[in-house]
PDB file of C-alpha atoms in Angstrom:
ATOM      1  CA  MET A   1       0.000   0.000   0.000  1.00 42.00           C
ATOM      2  CA  VAL A   2       1.274   3.456  -0.929  1.00 49.00           C
ATOM      3  CA  THR A   3      -0.133   5.118   2.180  1.00 58.00           C
ATOM      4  CA  ASP A   4       0.677   4.030   5.732  1.00 76.00           C
ATOM      5  CA  ARG A   5      -2.908   3.974   7.029  1.00 85.00           C
ATOM      6  CA  ALA A   6      -6.353   3.608   5.561  1.00 91.00           C
ATOM      7  CA  PRO A   7      -8.712   6.613   5.736  1.00 93.00           C
ATOM      8  CA  THR A   8     -11.167   4.706   7.913  1.00 93.00           C
ATOM      9  CA  ASP A   9      -8.395   3.983  10.454  1.00 92.00           C
ATOM     10  CA  ILE A  10      -7.602   7.653  11.092  1.00 91.00           C
ATOM     11  CA  ASP A  11      -9.787   8.886  13.918  1.00 91.00           C
ATOM     12  CA  GLU A  12      -7.453  11.343  15.673  1.00 92.00           C
ATOM     13  CA  SER A  13      -9.003  14.778  16.145  1.00 91.00           C
ATOM     14  CA  GLY A  14      -7.682  17.300  13.630  1.00 90.00           C
ATOM     15  CA  TRP A  15      -6.639  14.695  11.049  1.00 90.00           C
ATOM     16  CA  HIS A  16      -9.380  15.466   8.546  1.00 93.00           C
ATOM     17  CA  TRP A  17      -7.550  14.631   5.304  1.00 92.00           C
ATOM     18  CA  LEU A  18      -5.052  12.067   4.104  1.00 88.00           C
ATOM     19  CA  ARG A  19      -2.931  13.270   1.197  1.00 86.00           C
ATOM     20  CA  ILE A  20      -0.266  11.432  -0.759  1.00 79.00           C
ATOM     21  CA  LYS A  21       2.429  14.007   0.015  1.00 62.00           C
ATOM     22  CA  HIS A  22       5.248  11.498   0.225  1.00 52.00           C
ATOM     23  CA  VAL A  23       4.379  10.406  -3.314  1.00 51.00           C
ATOM     24  CA  THR A  24       3.712  13.762  -5.000  1.00 50.00           C
ATOM     25  CA  GLY A  25       4.924  16.533  -2.734  1.00 50.00           C
ATOM     26  CA  PHE A  26       2.694  19.572  -2.330  1.00 53.00           C
ATOM     27  CA  PRO A  27       0.461  19.632  -5.422  1.00 48.00           C
ATOM     28  CA  ARG A  28       1.824  22.896  -6.842  1.00 49.00           C
ATOM     29  CA  ASN A  29       5.294  21.309  -6.743  1.00 51.00           C
ATOM     30  CA  ALA A  30       4.227  17.886  -7.973  1.00 50.00           C
ATOM     31  CA  ARG A  31       6.535  15.634  -9.908  1.00 66.00           C
ATOM     32  CA  ASP A  32       7.672  17.195 -13.129  1.00 77.00           C
ATOM     33  CA  GLY A  33       7.094  14.017 -15.126  1.00 85.00           C
ATOM     34  CA  TYR A  34       3.308  14.337 -15.102  1.00 91.00           C
ATOM     35  CA  PHE A  35       3.285  17.342 -17.446  1.00 93.00           C
ATOM     36  CA  PRO A  36       5.245  15.920 -20.401  1.00 94.00           C
ATOM     37  CA  ARG A  37       3.835  12.427 -19.899  1.00 94.00           C
ATOM     38  CA  HIS A  38       0.261  13.664 -20.360  1.00 96.00           C
ATOM     39  CA  GLY A  39       0.995  16.713 -22.538  1.00 96.00           C
ATOM     40  CA  VAL A  40      -0.330  19.138 -19.931  1.00 96.00           C
ATOM     41  CA  THR A  41       0.731  22.788 -19.948  1.00 94.00           C
ATOM     42  CA  ARG A  42       2.232  23.876 -16.652  1.00 93.00           C
ATOM     43  CA  PRO A  43       0.130  26.516 -14.872  1.00 93.00           C
ATOM     44  CA  ALA A  44       2.990  29.051 -15.006  1.00 92.00           C
ATOM     45  CA  ALA A  45       3.256  28.580 -18.799  1.00 94.00           C
ATOM     46  CA  THR A  46      -0.477  28.962 -19.404  1.00 96.00           C
ATOM     47  CA  THR A  47      -1.496  32.089 -21.301  1.00 96.00           C
ATOM     48  CA  GLU A  48      -4.689  33.915 -22.261  1.00 95.00           C
ATOM     49  CA  ALA A  49      -4.719  31.883 -25.458  1.00 95.00           C
ATOM     50  CA  ASP A  50      -5.326  28.806 -23.261  1.00 94.00           C
ATOM     51  CA  LEU A  51      -8.470  30.215 -21.608  1.00 93.00           C
ATOM     52  CA  PRO A  52     -11.265  27.675 -22.030  1.00 89.00           C
ATOM     53  CA  GLU A  53     -14.297  28.701 -24.032  1.00 85.00           C
ATOM     54  CA  VAL A  54     -17.469  29.333 -22.080  1.00 83.00           C
ATOM     55  CA  ASP A  55     -20.462  28.791 -24.304  1.00 70.00           C
ATOM     56  CA  GLY A  56     -23.374  30.937 -23.171  1.00 59.00           C
ATOM     57  CA  ALA A  57     -25.723  28.558 -24.977  1.00 53.00           C
ATOM     58  CA  ASP A  58     -24.855  25.899 -22.419  1.00 55.00           C
ATOM     59  CA  GLU A  59     -25.626  28.094 -19.397  1.00 53.00           C
ATOM     60  CA  GLY A  60     -27.906  25.444 -17.916  1.00 59.00           C
ATOM     61  CA  ALA A  61     -24.874  23.169 -17.552  1.00 66.00           C
ATOM     62  CA  LEU A  62     -22.682  25.902 -16.036  1.00 67.00           C
ATOM     63  CA  PRO A  63     -22.409  26.552 -12.287  1.00 69.00           C
ATOM     64  CA  ALA A  64     -23.217  30.257 -12.849  1.00 75.00           C
ATOM     65  CA  ASP A  65     -23.819  32.627 -15.750  1.00 76.00           C
ATOM     66  CA  ALA A  66     -21.244  32.437 -18.532  1.00 81.00           C
ATOM     67  CA  GLU A  67     -19.584  35.751 -17.651  1.00 84.00           C
ATOM     68  CA  THR A  68     -19.075  34.728 -13.991  1.00 82.00           C
ATOM     69  CA  VAL A  69     -17.520  31.447 -15.104  1.00 85.00           C
ATOM     70  CA  ALA A  70     -15.252  33.342 -17.527  1.00 88.00           C
ATOM     71  CA  ASP A  71     -14.300  35.755 -14.702  1.00 86.00           C
ATOM     72  CA  ALA A  72     -13.297  32.785 -12.541  1.00 88.00           C
ATOM     73  CA  ASP A  73     -11.238  31.373 -15.404  1.00 92.00           C
ATOM     74  CA  ARG A  74      -9.450  34.722 -15.803  1.00 92.00           C
ATOM     75  CA  LEU A  75      -8.822  34.849 -12.034  1.00 89.00           C
ATOM     76  CA  ALA A  76      -7.366  31.336 -12.185  1.00 92.00           C
ATOM     77  CA  LEU A  77      -5.058  32.412 -15.007  1.00 95.00           C
ATOM     78  CA  GLU A  78      -4.028  35.600 -13.179  1.00 92.00           C
ATOM     79  CA  THR A  79      -3.154  33.687 -10.004  1.00 89.00           C
ATOM     80  CA  THR A  80      -1.869  30.564 -11.855  1.00 91.00           C
ATOM     81  CA  TYR A  81      -4.180  28.643  -9.527  1.00 91.00           C
ATOM     82  CA  LEU A  82      -5.313  26.233 -12.226  1.00 95.00           C
ATOM     83  CA  SER A  83      -5.597  22.983 -10.311  1.00 94.00           C
ATOM     84  CA  GLY A  84      -8.935  21.349  -9.706  1.00 94.00           C
ATOM     85  CA  LYS A  85     -10.385  18.034  -8.651  1.00 94.00           C
ATOM     86  CA  TRP A  86     -12.937  15.360  -9.312  1.00 96.00           C
ATOM     87  CA  LEU A  87     -15.009  14.623  -6.211  1.00 95.00           C
ATOM     88  CA  VAL A  88     -15.962  10.994  -5.612  1.00 97.00           C
ATOM     89  CA  GLU A  89     -17.987  10.062  -2.530  1.00 96.00           C
ATOM     90  CA  ARG A  90     -17.832   6.611  -0.993  1.00 97.00           C
ATOM     91  CA  PRO A  91     -19.159   4.995   2.192  1.00 97.00           C
ATOM     92  CA  ALA A  92     -16.695   3.771   4.808  1.00 96.00           C
ATOM     93  CA  GLU A  93     -16.947   0.150   3.671  1.00 97.00           C
ATOM     94  CA  ALA A  94     -15.829   1.065   0.114  1.00 96.00           C
ATOM     95  CA  VAL A  95     -13.445   4.011   0.524  1.00 97.00           C
ATOM     96  CA  ASP A  96     -10.279   2.204   1.639  1.00 96.00           C
ATOM     97  CA  ASP A  97     -10.088   0.054  -1.519  1.00 96.00           C
ATOM     98  CA  LEU A  98     -10.799   3.007  -3.810  1.00 97.00           C
ATOM     99  CA  TRP A  99      -8.245   5.142  -1.961  1.00 96.00           C
ATOM    100  CA  GLU A 100      -5.549   2.488  -2.276  1.00 95.00           C
ATOM    101  CA  ALA A 101      -6.172   2.187  -6.027  1.00 96.00           C
ATOM    102  CA  VAL A 102      -6.177   5.975  -6.507  1.00 95.00           C
ATOM    103  CA  ALA A 103      -2.959   6.277  -4.476  1.00 93.00           C
ATOM    104  CA  GLU A 104      -1.340   3.662  -6.709  1.00 93.00           C
ATOM    105  CA  ASP A 105      -2.373   5.664  -9.778  1.00 94.00           C
ATOM    106  CA  VAL A 106      -0.752   8.771  -8.278  1.00 91.00           C
ATOM    107  CA  GLU A 107       2.413   6.830  -7.561  1.00 87.00           C
ATOM    108  CA  ALA A 108       2.425   5.510 -11.151  1.00 90.00           C
ATOM    109  CA  GLY A 109       1.948   9.035 -12.559  1.00 90.00           C
ATOM    110  CA  ARG A 110      -1.512   8.362 -14.010  1.00 94.00           C
ATOM    111  CA  PHE A 111      -3.040  10.867 -11.565  1.00 94.00           C
ATOM    112  CA  TRP A 112      -1.385  14.094 -10.469  1.00 92.00           C
ATOM    113  CA  ASP A 113      -2.467  14.175  -6.830  1.00 91.00           C
ATOM    114  CA  ALA A 114      -5.253  13.020  -4.531  1.00 93.00           C
ATOM    115  CA  LYS A 115      -6.569  13.261  -1.022  1.00 94.00           C
ATOM    116  CA  VAL A 116      -9.332  11.590   0.977  1.00 96.00           C
ATOM    117  CA  SER A 117     -11.321  12.533   4.037  1.00 95.00           C
ATOM    118  CA  THR A 118     -10.507  10.444   7.103  1.00 94.00           C
ATOM    119  CA  ARG A 119     -12.924   8.964   9.610  1.00 94.00           C
ATOM    120  CA  ALA A 120     -12.138  11.931  11.881  1.00 95.00           C
ATOM    121  CA  GLY A 121     -12.789  14.271   8.958  1.00 93.00           C
ATOM    122  CA  CYS A 122     -16.165  12.736   8.183  1.00 93.00           C
ATOM    123  CA  GLU A 123     -17.136  13.065  11.823  1.00 94.00           C
ATOM    124  CA  ALA A 124     -15.895  16.674  12.037  1.00 93.00           C
ATOM    125  CA  PHE A 125     -17.664  17.672   8.804  1.00 92.00           C
ATOM    126  CA  GLY A 126     -20.866  15.779   9.691  1.00 94.00           C
ATOM    127  CA  GLU A 127     -20.565  13.666   6.537  1.00 94.00           C
ATOM    128  CA  THR A 128     -21.753  10.082   6.160  1.00 95.00           C
ATOM    129  CA  GLU A 129     -19.508   9.375   3.161  1.00 96.00           C
ATOM    130  CA  HIS A 130     -15.821   9.915   2.548  1.00 96.00           C
ATOM    131  CA  ALA A 131     -14.698  12.370  -0.134  1.00 95.00           C
ATOM    132  CA  VAL A 132     -11.972  11.173  -2.502  1.00 97.00           C
ATOM    133  CA  LEU A 133     -10.535  14.125  -4.425  1.00 96.00           C
ATOM    134  CA  VAL A 134      -8.513  13.384  -7.558  1.00 96.00           C
ATOM    135  CA  PHE A 135      -6.654  16.493  -8.745  1.00 95.00           C
ATOM    136  CA  THR A 136      -5.470  17.697 -12.125  1.00 95.00           C
ATOM    137  CA  PRO A 137      -2.875  20.486 -12.345  1.00 94.00           C
ATOM    138  CA  ASN A 138      -4.513  22.612 -15.051  1.00 96.00           C
ATOM    139  CA  TYR A 139      -8.268  22.530 -15.559  1.00 95.00           C
ATOM    140  CA  PHE A 140      -7.859  24.581 -18.755  1.00 96.00           C
ATOM    141  CA  ASP A 141      -6.542  21.321 -20.241  1.00 96.00           C
ATOM    142  CA  ARG A 142      -9.895  19.638 -20.732  1.00 94.00           C
ATOM    143  CA  SER A 143      -8.332  16.577 -22.352  1.00 96.00           C
ATOM    144  CA  ASP A 144      -6.399  15.815 -19.156  1.00 97.00           C
ATOM    145  CA  VAL A 145      -9.480  16.471 -16.998  1.00 96.00           C
ATOM    146  CA  ASP A 146     -11.455  14.072 -19.189  1.00 96.00           C
ATOM    147  CA  ARG A 147      -8.638  11.487 -19.236  1.00 98.00           C
ATOM    148  CA  VAL A 148      -8.640  11.377 -15.426  1.00 98.00           C
ATOM    149  CA  ARG A 149     -12.436  11.031 -15.410  1.00 97.00           C
ATOM    150  CA  ARG A 150     -12.231   8.135 -17.877  1.00 98.00           C
ATOM    151  CA  ARG A 151      -9.620   6.429 -15.688  1.00 98.00           C
ATOM    152  CA  LEU A 152     -11.863   6.817 -12.646  1.00 98.00           C
ATOM    153  CA  ARG A 153     -14.728   5.272 -14.593  1.00 98.00           C
ATOM    154  CA  GLU A 154     -12.879   2.470 -16.375  1.00 98.00           C
ATOM    155  CA  ALA A 155     -10.282   1.408 -13.794  1.00 98.00           C
ATOM    156  CA  HIS A 156     -12.003   2.314 -10.539  1.00 98.00           C
ATOM    157  CA  GLY A 157     -15.704   1.758 -11.221  1.00 97.00           C
ATOM    158  CA  VAL A 158     -16.751   5.371 -10.620  1.00 97.00           C
ATOM    159  CA  THR A 159     -19.680   5.207 -13.024  1.00 97.00           C
ATOM    160  CA  GLU A 160     -22.030   7.670 -11.324  1.00 96.00           C
ATOM    161  CA  GLU A 161     -22.035  11.367 -12.233  1.00 93.00           C
ATOM    162  CA  VAL A 162     -19.265  13.195 -10.382  1.00 95.00           C
ATOM    163  CA  ARG A 163     -18.368  16.864 -10.332  1.00 92.00           C
ATOM    164  CA  TYR A 164     -15.143  18.663 -11.118  1.00 93.00           C
ATOM    165  CA  ARG A 165     -14.387  21.798  -9.125  1.00 91.00           C
ATOM    166  CA  PRO A 166     -11.547  24.194  -9.980  1.00 91.00           C
ATOM    167  CA  ASP A 167      -9.587  25.164  -6.869  1.00 91.00           C
ATOM    168  CA  VAL A 168      -9.996  28.845  -7.733  1.00 89.00           C
ATOM    169  CA  TYR A 169     -13.685  28.458  -6.759  1.00 84.00           C
ATOM    170  CA  THR A 170     -12.595  27.903  -3.170  1.00 80.00           C
ATOM    171  CA  LEU A 171      -9.934  30.593  -2.750  1.00 73.00           C
ATOM    172  CA  VAL A 172     -10.662  31.984   0.704  1.00 55.00           C
ATOM    173  CA  GLY A 173     -11.462  35.681   0.727  1.00 52.00           C
ATOM    174  CA  VAL A 174     -10.347  36.275  -2.843  1.00 52.00           C
ATOM    175  CA  HIS A 175     -12.690  38.136  -5.184  1.00 53.00           C
ATOM    176  CA  GLU A 176     -15.896  36.818  -3.635  1.00 58.00           C
ATOM    177  CA  GLU A 177     -17.720  39.627  -5.448  1.00 61.00           C
ATOM    178  CA  THR A 178     -16.289  38.280  -8.718  1.00 60.00           C
ATOM    179  CA  LEU A 179     -16.871  34.598  -8.021  1.00 66.00           C
ATOM    180  CA  GLY A 180     -20.309  35.024  -6.463  1.00 67.00           C
ATOM    181  CA  GLU A 181     -22.265  31.789  -6.619  1.00 68.00           C
ATOM    182  CA  LEU A 182     -19.169  29.817  -7.644  1.00 69.00           C
ATOM    183  CA  THR A 183     -18.052  29.955  -4.008  1.00 65.00           C
ATOM    184  CA  ASP A 184     -21.013  27.709  -3.128  1.00 68.00           C
ATOM    185  CA  SER A 185     -19.696  24.277  -2.217  1.00 68.00           C
ATOM    186  CA  GLY A 186     -21.938  22.592  -4.781  1.00 72.00           C
ATOM    187  CA  ALA A 187     -20.670  24.601  -7.749  1.00 73.00           C
ATOM    188  CA  ALA A 188     -18.773  22.552 -10.338  1.00 74.00           C
ATOM    189  CA  ARG A 189     -17.174  23.453 -13.672  1.00 79.00           C
ATOM    190  CA  PHE A 190     -17.897  20.016 -15.141  1.00 81.00           C
ATOM    191  CA  ARG A 191     -20.350  17.250 -14.211  1.00 80.00           C
ATOM    192  CA  ILE A 192     -19.796  13.959 -15.941  1.00 76.00           C
TER     193      ILE A 192
END
């Protein structure tokens, strides 16, 4: 096993998340090999030309109006805070196996980074299911976002609809007037 303890074994107060730091390092300093291996542009090398299109015709599928989503994308570019994550929820009896498989994919370079809520975290947050977050380094790279989703579906049996949330949506105290409803915890850039 890549990690020392299973998420359901961690019940110490304050230990809300288990992250694969010894495999990846802090996510903004993750292994360099991920980027060329998957053809992903590094956040620092991303330019305005890489901004994703926001189609106003698809507003029903967007987490907010098209201009608010575009504002969030521009904020992400300005701050180079382009990471994001797929959120998969699992009950205690299923999370340890999924977490181990996801951790192995991070170690093998198929996933960029991941973290999971612990038993203590679920209790502290009042959640009945564990959250497994599988990160990508640059959500402007939709092909990488989709590749990770396919891997979750095909290799890990995550067949239900899951949501992808850019990390810029959760920047604490930054441009709340710009992000508006995107700061809501249920907002997602993609749902697949």
